[in-house]
Coordinates of N, CA and C and ligand atoms in Angstrom, one line a residue:
X1 N 46.4 -9.7 -1.1 CA 48.1 -8.9 -1.7 C 48.4 -7.4 -0.7
X2 N 49.8 -7.5 -0.8 CA 49.6 -5.9 -0.6 C 50.6 -4.9 -1.6
X3 N 50.0 -3.8 -1.9 CA 50.3 -2.5 -2.6 C 51.0 -1.7 -2.0
X4 N 52.2 -1.4 -2.2 CA 53.1 -0.5 -2.1 C 53.1 1.3 -2.6
X5 N 52.5 2.4 -1.7 CA 52.2 3.4 -2.7 C 53.3 4.3 -2.6
X6 N 53.8 5.1 -3.6 CA 54.8 6.2 -2.9 C 54.2 7.4 -4.3
X7 N 54.3 8.6 -3.8 CA 53.8 9.8 -4.9 C 54.7 10.9 -4.8
X8 N 54.8 11.6 -5.3 CA 55.6 13.0 -5.2 C 57.1 13.4 -4.6
X9 N 57.2 11.8 -5.1 CA 59.0 12.1 -4.8 C 60.3 12.7 -5.7
X10 N 59.1 13.6 -6.0 CA 60.1 14.9 -6.6 C 62.1 14.9 -6.8
X11 N 62.0 14.1 -7.4 CA 63.5 13.2 -8.1 C 64.2 12.6 -6.8
X12 N 63.5 12.9 -5.4 CA 64.9 12.5 -4.3 C 64.6 10.9 -4.3
X13 N 66.2 10.4 -5.1 CA 65.8 8.8 -5.0 C 66.4 8.5 -3.9
X14 N 67.2 9.0 -2.8 CA 67.3 9.1 -1.9 C 65.9 7.9 -0.7
X15 N 64.9 8.9 -1.4 CA 63.5 8.1 -0.7 C 63.7 7.4 -1.3
X16 N 63.7 6.9 -2.5 CA 63.1 5.8 -3.0 C 63.8 4.8 -3.1
X17 N 65.2 5.2 -2.7 CA 65.9 3.9 -2.1 C 65.4 2.9 -0.7
X18 N 64.9 4.1 -0.1 CA 64.9 4.1 1.6 C 63.2 3.1 1.7
X19 N 62.2 3.9 0.7 CA 61.6 3.0 1.1 C 61.5 1.8 0.1
X20 N 62.3 1.3 -1.0 CA 62.1 0.1 -1.8 C 63.2 -0.4 -0.8
X21 N 64.1 -0.4 0.1 CA 64.9 -0.8 0.7 C 64.0 -1.5 2.4
X22 N 63.3 -0.9 2.6 CA 62.4 -1.4 4.4 C 61.3 -2.1 3.6
X23 N 60.4 -1.6 2.5 CA 59.0 -2.4 2.1 C 59.3 -3.3 1.5
X24 N 59.7 -4.9 1.8 CA 59.9 -5.9 1.2 C 58.8 -6.8 0.8
X25 N 57.7 -6.7 1.9 CA 56.5 -7.9 1.5 C 55.6 -7.5 0.7
X26 N 55.9 -6.6 -0.2 CA 55.1 -6.3 -1.2 C 54.9 -6.6 -2.5
X27 N 53.6 -6.5 -3.1 CA 53.5 -7.3 -4.7 C 53.5 -6.5 -5.7
X28 N 53.2 -5.5 -4.9 CA 53.3 -4.6 -6.5 C 53.7 -2.9 -6.1
X29 N 53.7 -2.2 -7.2 CA 54.1 -1.0 -6.5 C 52.5 0.0 -7.4
X30 N 53.0 1.4 -7.3 CA 51.9 2.0 -7.4 C 52.3 3.6 -7.3
X31 N 53.1 4.6 -8.5 CA 53.5 5.8 -8.0 C 52.2 6.9 -8.9
X32 N 52.1 7.7 -7.8 CA 51.1 8.6 -8.4 C 51.6 9.9 -9.2
X33 N 53.0 9.7 -9.5 CA 53.3 10.8 -10.3 C 54.0 11.9 -9.8
X34 N 54.8 12.7 -10.7 CA 55.9 13.7 -9.7 C 56.8 13.1 -9.0
X35 N 57.7 12.4 -9.7 CA 58.0 12.9 -10.9 C 58.0 11.0 -11.9
X36 N 57.5 10.9 -12.8 CA 58.0 9.8 -13.5 C 59.0 9.2 -13.2
X37 N 60.4 9.8 -13.7 CA 61.7 9.6 -13.8 C 61.8 8.7 -12.3
X38 N 60.9 9.0 -11.4 CA 61.4 8.3 -10.0 C 60.7 7.2 -10.1
X39 N 59.9 6.9 -10.6 CA 59.3 5.5 -11.0 C 59.6 4.8 -11.6
X40 N 60.7 5.1 -12.6 CA 61.2 4.4 -13.5 C 62.5 4.2 -12.3
X41 N 63.1 4.6 -12.0 CA 64.5 4.7 -11.0 C 63.3 3.2 -9.5
X42 N 62.8 3.5 -9.7 CA 62.1 1.9 -8.7 C 62.0 0.5 -9.4
X43 N 61.5 1.0 -10.3 CA 61.2 0.1 -11.1 C 62.4 -0.4 -11.1
X44 N 64.0 -0.2 -11.6 CA 64.5 -0.7 -11.7 C 66.1 -1.0 -10.4
X45 N 65.0 -0.9 -9.2 CA 65.4 -1.5 -7.7 C 64.3 -2.3 -7.4
X46 N 63.3 -3.1 -7.5 CA 62.5 -3.9 -7.4 C 62.3 -5.1 -8.7
X47 N 62.2 -6.4 -8.2 CA 61.7 -7.5 -9.3 C 60.0 -7.8 -9.1
X48 N 59.3 -6.5 -9.4 CA 57.5 -6.6 -9.3 C 57.2 -5.5 -9.7
X49 N 55.9 -5.1 -10.2 CA 55.8 -4.8 -11.0 C 55.5 -2.9 -10.5
X50 N 55.5 -2.8 -10.8 CA 55.6 -0.7 -11.1 C 54.4 0.1 -11.9
X51 N 53.3 0.2 -11.3 CA 52.5 1.0 -12.3 C 52.3 2.6 -12.4
X52 N 52.3 3.2 -12.5 CA 52.2 5.0 -12.2 C 51.8 5.8 -13.6
X53 N 51.2 6.9 -12.6 CA 50.4 7.6 -13.8 C 51.4 8.8 -13.6
X54 N 51.6 9.9 -14.7 CA 52.3 10.9 -14.3 C 52.0 12.4 -13.5
X55 N 52.4 12.8 -13.1 CA 51.6 14.0 -12.5 C 51.9 15.6 -13.4
X56 N 51.5 16.7 -12.8 CA 51.2 18.3 -13.2 C 52.6 18.2 -13.1
X57 N 53.8 17.6 -12.5 CA 54.9 18.2 -13.2 C 55.4 17.3 -14.4
X58 N 54.7 16.5 -14.9 CA 55.4 15.5 -15.8 C 54.5 15.4 -17.1
X59 N 54.9 14.7 -18.4 CA 54.7 14.3 -19.4 C 53.6 13.6 -19.5
X60 N 52.8 13.1 -20.1 CA 52.2 11.6 -20.3 C 52.3 11.0 -21.1
X61 N 52.9 9.8 -20.9 CA 53.3 8.7 -22.2 C 52.4 7.4 -21.8
X62 N 52.9 6.2 -22.6 CA 52.2 5.0 -22.6 C 52.6 4.7 -21.5
X63 N 54.0 4.7 -20.4 CA 53.8 4.2 -19.5 C 53.3 5.1 -18.9
X64 N 53.4 6.0 -18.9 CA 52.7 6.4 -17.1 C 51.6 7.5 -17.9
X65 N 50.1 7.3 -17.9 CA 49.0 7.4 -18.4 C 48.8 9.3 -17.5
X66 N 47.6 9.5 -18.1 CA 47.1 10.7 -17.0 C 46.7 9.7 -15.7
X67 N 45.8 8.7 -15.9 CA 45.1 8.4 -15.0 C 45.1 6.9 -15.5
X68 N 45.0 5.5 -14.6 CA 44.5 4.1 -14.9 C 43.4 3.6 -14.5
X69 N 43.0 2.5 -14.4 CA 42.1 1.6 -13.8 C 43.1 0.1 -13.7
X70 N 42.9 -0.2 -12.7 CA 43.9 -1.4 -12.0 C 42.5 -2.0 -11.4
X71 N 42.4 -3.8 -12.3 CA 41.0 -4.4 -11.1 C 42.4 -5.5 -10.2
X72 N 42.2 -5.3 -9.3 CA 43.2 -6.1 -7.7 C 41.8 -6.6 -7.2
X73 N 42.3 -8.0 -7.1 CA 41.6 -8.5 -5.8 C 40.1 -8.2 -6.0
X74 N 39.0 -8.2 -6.6 CA 38.0 -7.9 -6.7 C 37.3 -6.0 -6.1
X75 N 38.6 -5.7 -6.3 CA 38.7 -4.0 -6.1 C 39.2 -3.7 -7.4
X76 N 38.0 -2.4 -7.9 CA 38.9 -1.3 -9.2 C 39.2 0.0 -8.7
X77 N 40.3 0.1 -9.0 CA 41.4 1.0 -8.5 C 41.5 1.8 -9.6
X78 N 41.3 3.0 -9.7 CA 41.0 4.2 -10.1 C 42.7 5.0 -10.1
X79 N 43.6 5.4 -10.5 CA 45.0 5.8 -10.0 C 44.8 7.0 -11.2
X80 N 45.5 8.3 -9.8 CA 45.2 9.4 -10.8 C 46.6 10.6 -10.1
X81 N 47.2 11.2 -10.4 CA 48.1 12.1 -9.5 C 46.7 13.2 -8.8
X82 N 45.4 13.6 -9.2 CA 44.7 14.6 -8.4 C 44.5 15.6 -8.7
X83 N 46.1 16.6 -9.8 CA 45.6 17.9 -10.3 C 44.0 18.2 -10.6
X84 N 44.1 17.0 -11.5 CA 43.0 18.0 -12.8 C 41.3 17.7 -12.0
X85 N 41.3 17.1 -10.1 CA 40.2 18.0 -10.0 C 40.0 17.7 -8.7
X86 N 41.2 19.3 -8.5 CA 41.0 20.2 -7.1 C 41.4 19.1 -5.9
X87 N 42.3 17.9 -5.8 CA 41.8 17.7 -4.8 C 42.6 18.1 -3.9
X88 N 43.4 20.1 -3.8 CA 43.8 20.7 -3.2 C 43.0 21.4 -2.2
X89 N 42.3 21.6 -2.8 CA 40.7 22.3 -2.4 C 39.3 21.1 -1.5
X90 N 39.6 20.5 -2.2 CA 38.6 19.3 -2.0 C 38.5 18.0 -2.5
X91 N 38.4 16.6 -1.6 CA 38.2 15.6 -2.9 C 37.0 15.3 -3.0
X92 N 35.7 15.9 -3.4 CA 34.6 15.8 -3.9 C 35.0 15.3 -5.2
X93 N 35.7 16.1 -6.5 CA 35.5 16.0 -7.8 C 36.6 14.9 -7.7
X94 N 37.2 14.3 -6.3 CA 38.1 13.0 -7.3 C 37.1 11.5 -7.2
X95 N 36.3 11.8 -5.6 CA 35.0 11.1 -5.5 C 34.3 10.8 -7.0
X96 N 33.6 12.1 -6.8 CA 32.5 11.7 -8.4 C 33.3 11.6 -9.6
X97 N 34.5 11.5 -9.7 CA 35.6 11.1 -10.9 C 35.6 9.3 -10.5
X98 N 36.0 8.5 -9.6 CA 36.0 7.7 -8.9 C 34.7 6.5 -9.7
X99 N 33.8 7.7 -9.2 CA 32.4 6.9 -9.5 C 32.0 6.7 -10.6
X100 N 32.2 7.5 -11.6 CA 31.8 7.7 -13.2 C 32.7 6.0 -13.7
X101 N 33.8 6.2 -12.6 CA 34.6 5.0 -13.4 C 34.5 3.3 -12.8
X102 N 33.1 4.0 -12.0 CA 33.2 2.9 -10.9 C 34.4 1.9 -10.0
X103 N 34.6 2.5 -9.7 CA 36.1 2.5 -9.2 C 35.6 2.2 -7.4
X104 N 36.1 1.4 -6.6 CA 35.9 1.2 -5.2 C 37.1 1.9 -4.2
X105 N 38.1 2.2 -5.2 CA 38.8 2.7 -4.3 C 40.1 4.1 -5.7
X106 N 40.3 5.1 -5.0 CA 40.8 6.3 -5.9 C 42.5 6.0 -5.2
X107 N 43.3 6.2 -5.8 CA 44.5 6.3 -5.2 C 45.3 7.6 -5.9
X108 N 45.7 8.5 -5.0 CA 46.3 9.6 -5.5 C 47.5 10.1 -5.3
X109 N 47.5 11.6 -5.4 CA 48.7 12.3 -4.4 C 48.6 14.0 -4.5
X110 N 49.7 14.2 -5.3 CA 49.7 15.7 -5.5 C 49.4 17.0 -3.9
X111 N 48.5 16.3 -3.2 CA 48.9 17.2 -1.6 C 49.5 17.6 -1.3
X112 N 50.3 16.0 -0.7 CA 51.6 16.4 -0.2 C 51.3 15.6 0.9
X113 N 49.6 15.3 1.2 CA 49.5 15.2 2.5 C 48.6 13.4 2.5
X114 N 49.3 13.1 3.7 CA 48.6 11.5 3.5 C 47.0 11.7 4.1
X115 N 46.7 10.5 2.9 CA 44.3 10.9 3.8 C 44.7 9.1 3.4
X116 N 43.3 9.0 4.1 CA 42.3 8.2 4.2 C 40.8 8.5 4.4
X117 N 40.2 8.4 3.3 CA 39.2 8.6 3.0 C 37.9 7.9 2.9
X118 N 36.6 7.8 3.4 CA 35.3 7.4 2.7 C 34.6 7.7 2.5
X119 N 34.0 7.7 1.1 CA 32.6 8.6 1.0 C 31.4 7.6 -0.1
X120 N 30.4 7.5 0.6 CA 29.2 6.6 0.1 C 29.8 5.6 -0.8
X121 N 30.9 4.6 0.3 CA 31.6 3.3 -0.7 C 32.9 3.1 -0.8
X122 N 32.9 4.5 -1.3 CA 34.7 5.0 -2.4 C 35.4 5.1 -1.0
X123 N 37.0 4.6 -1.5 CA 37.5 4.3 -0.5 C 38.8 5.5 -1.5
X124 N 39.3 6.5 -1.1 CA 40.5 7.2 -1.0 C 41.7 7.1 -0.4
X125 N 42.8 6.6 -1.5 CA 43.8 6.9 -0.7 C 45.1 7.8 -1.1
X126 N 46.1 8.5 0.1 CA 47.0 8.9 -0.2 C 47.7 9.0 0.0
X127 N 49.0 8.6 -0.2 CA 50.2 8.4 0.5 C 51.5 9.2 1.5
X128 N 50.7 10.8 0.9 CA 51.8 11.4 0.7 C 52.8 11.9 0.2
X129 N 53.3 12.5 0.7 CA 55.0 12.8 -0.3 C 55.6 12.1 0.1
X130 N 57.0 11.4 -0.6 CA 57.8 11.2 0.5 C 59.0 11.5 0.1
X131 N 59.0 13.0 -0.4 CA 60.0 13.4 -0.3 C 59.8 15.2 0.6
X132 N 58.4 15.8 0.2 CA 58.7 16.9 0.6 C 57.1 17.2 1.3
X133 N 56.6 16.6 2.6 CA 55.5 16.6 2.6 C 54.8 17.7 3.6
X134 N 53.6 18.0 3.4 CA 53.2 19.3 3.7 C 52.4 18.9 5.1
X135 N 51.8 17.8 5.2 CA 51.4 17.4 6.6 C 52.1 17.6 8.2
X136 N 53.2 16.6 7.6 CA 54.1 16.4 9.1 C 55.8 16.8 8.7
X137 N 56.8 16.8 9.4 CA 58.1 16.8 8.6 C 58.3 16.1 8.0
X138 N 58.0 14.1 8.7 CA 58.8 13.4 8.1 C 57.9 12.3 7.0
X139 N 58.3 12.6 5.1 CA 58.2 12.2 4.5 C 57.5 11.0 4.7
X140 N 56.1 10.3 4.3 CA 56.2 9.1 4.1 C 55.4 8.4 3.1
X141 N 55.0 7.3 3.2 CA 54.7 6.2 1.9 C 53.8 5.9 2.6
X142 N 52.7 4.6 1.9 CA 52.0 3.4 2.3 C 52.1 2.4 1.5
X143 N 51.4 1.5 3.0 CA 51.2 0.0 2.1 C 50.5 -0.7 2.2
X144 N 49.5 -0.6 1.7 CA 47.6 -1.0 1.7 C 47.2 -2.4 1.7
X145 N 47.4 -3.2 2.7 CA 46.7 -4.5 2.8 C 45.3 -4.5 2.0
X146 N 45.2 -6.1 1.0 CA 43.8 -5.8 0.0 C 43.1 -7.1 0.1
X147 N 42.0 -7.3 -0.2 CA 41.2 -8.5 0.4 C 40.1 -8.7 -0.5
X148 N 40.0 -9.3 -1.5 CA 38.8 -9.8 -2.1 C 37.8 -9.1 -0.9
X149 N 36.4 -8.4 -1.1 CA 35.4 -8.4 -0.2 C 36.1 -7.4 1.1
X150 N 36.6 -6.8 1.3 CA 37.3 -6.4 2.5 C 38.1 -4.6 1.6
X151 N 37.5 -4.4 2.8 CA 38.1 -3.0 2.5 C 39.7 -2.7 2.8
X152 N 40.0 -1.7 1.8 CA 41.4 -1.5 2.0 C 42.1 -1.7 3.6
X153 N 43.0 -1.8 3.5 CA 44.0 -1.9 5.1 C 44.7 -1.0 4.9
X154 N 45.3 0.8 5.0 CA 46.2 1.2 4.8 C 47.2 0.9 6.2
X155 N 48.5 1.1 6.3 CA 49.2 1.5 6.9 C 50.7 2.6 6.4
X156 N 50.7 3.5 6.9 CA 51.2 4.6 6.4 C 52.5 4.8 7.2
X157 N 53.2 4.7 6.6 CA 54.9 4.9 7.8 C 55.9 6.2 7.0
X158 N 56.2 6.8 7.9 CA 56.6 7.9 8.0 C 58.4 7.6 8.1
X159 N 58.7 8.1 7.5 CA 60.0 8.2 7.0 C 61.2 9.1 7.7
X160 N 62.5 8.6 8.3 CA 63.6 9.3 9.3 C 64.5 9.3 8.3
X161 N 64.3 9.8 7.3 CA 65.5 10.3 6.3 C 66.8 10.9 6.4
X162 N 66.9 11.3 7.0 CA 67.9 12.4 7.6 C 68.2 12.7 8.9
X163 N 68.3 11.6 9.9 CA 68.4 11.6 11.2 C 69.7 10.2 11.3
Ligands
MN201 MN1 51.8 17.7 -8.5

């Protein structure tokens, strides 16, 4: 199955439109917060499930809790915005939290920097910001192929929003 990851859209619905229009072969969307109305907007554009968590610019709700666990294709995914784990300084606390949840994949945002990290059997995946990137000029999102018993396979896509 292929999951789409977007995060830190920060109210940029043009970016959400851009991604929804280009990422066709996706089975599930995950939005890692900042801001949850953007994830609601994505829901209105697509007819597949959208799961999200709240960011530090959002309020937690039943629809967008602080964190969630998803069991997909034999993988246990821990979803969090990441600000509670000081991810701007180091992924260490994030990996610790994922390990406590028995997750083999943790998906996060907040840093606005795309990452694909591996630490002792746990993958940490960040699609970067679809609106305000801090790693390159171009914003980004990710498509990740998930298969049972295989590592997640990430595809980072840089956007050409304003060209
Ligand atoms: Mn944030």
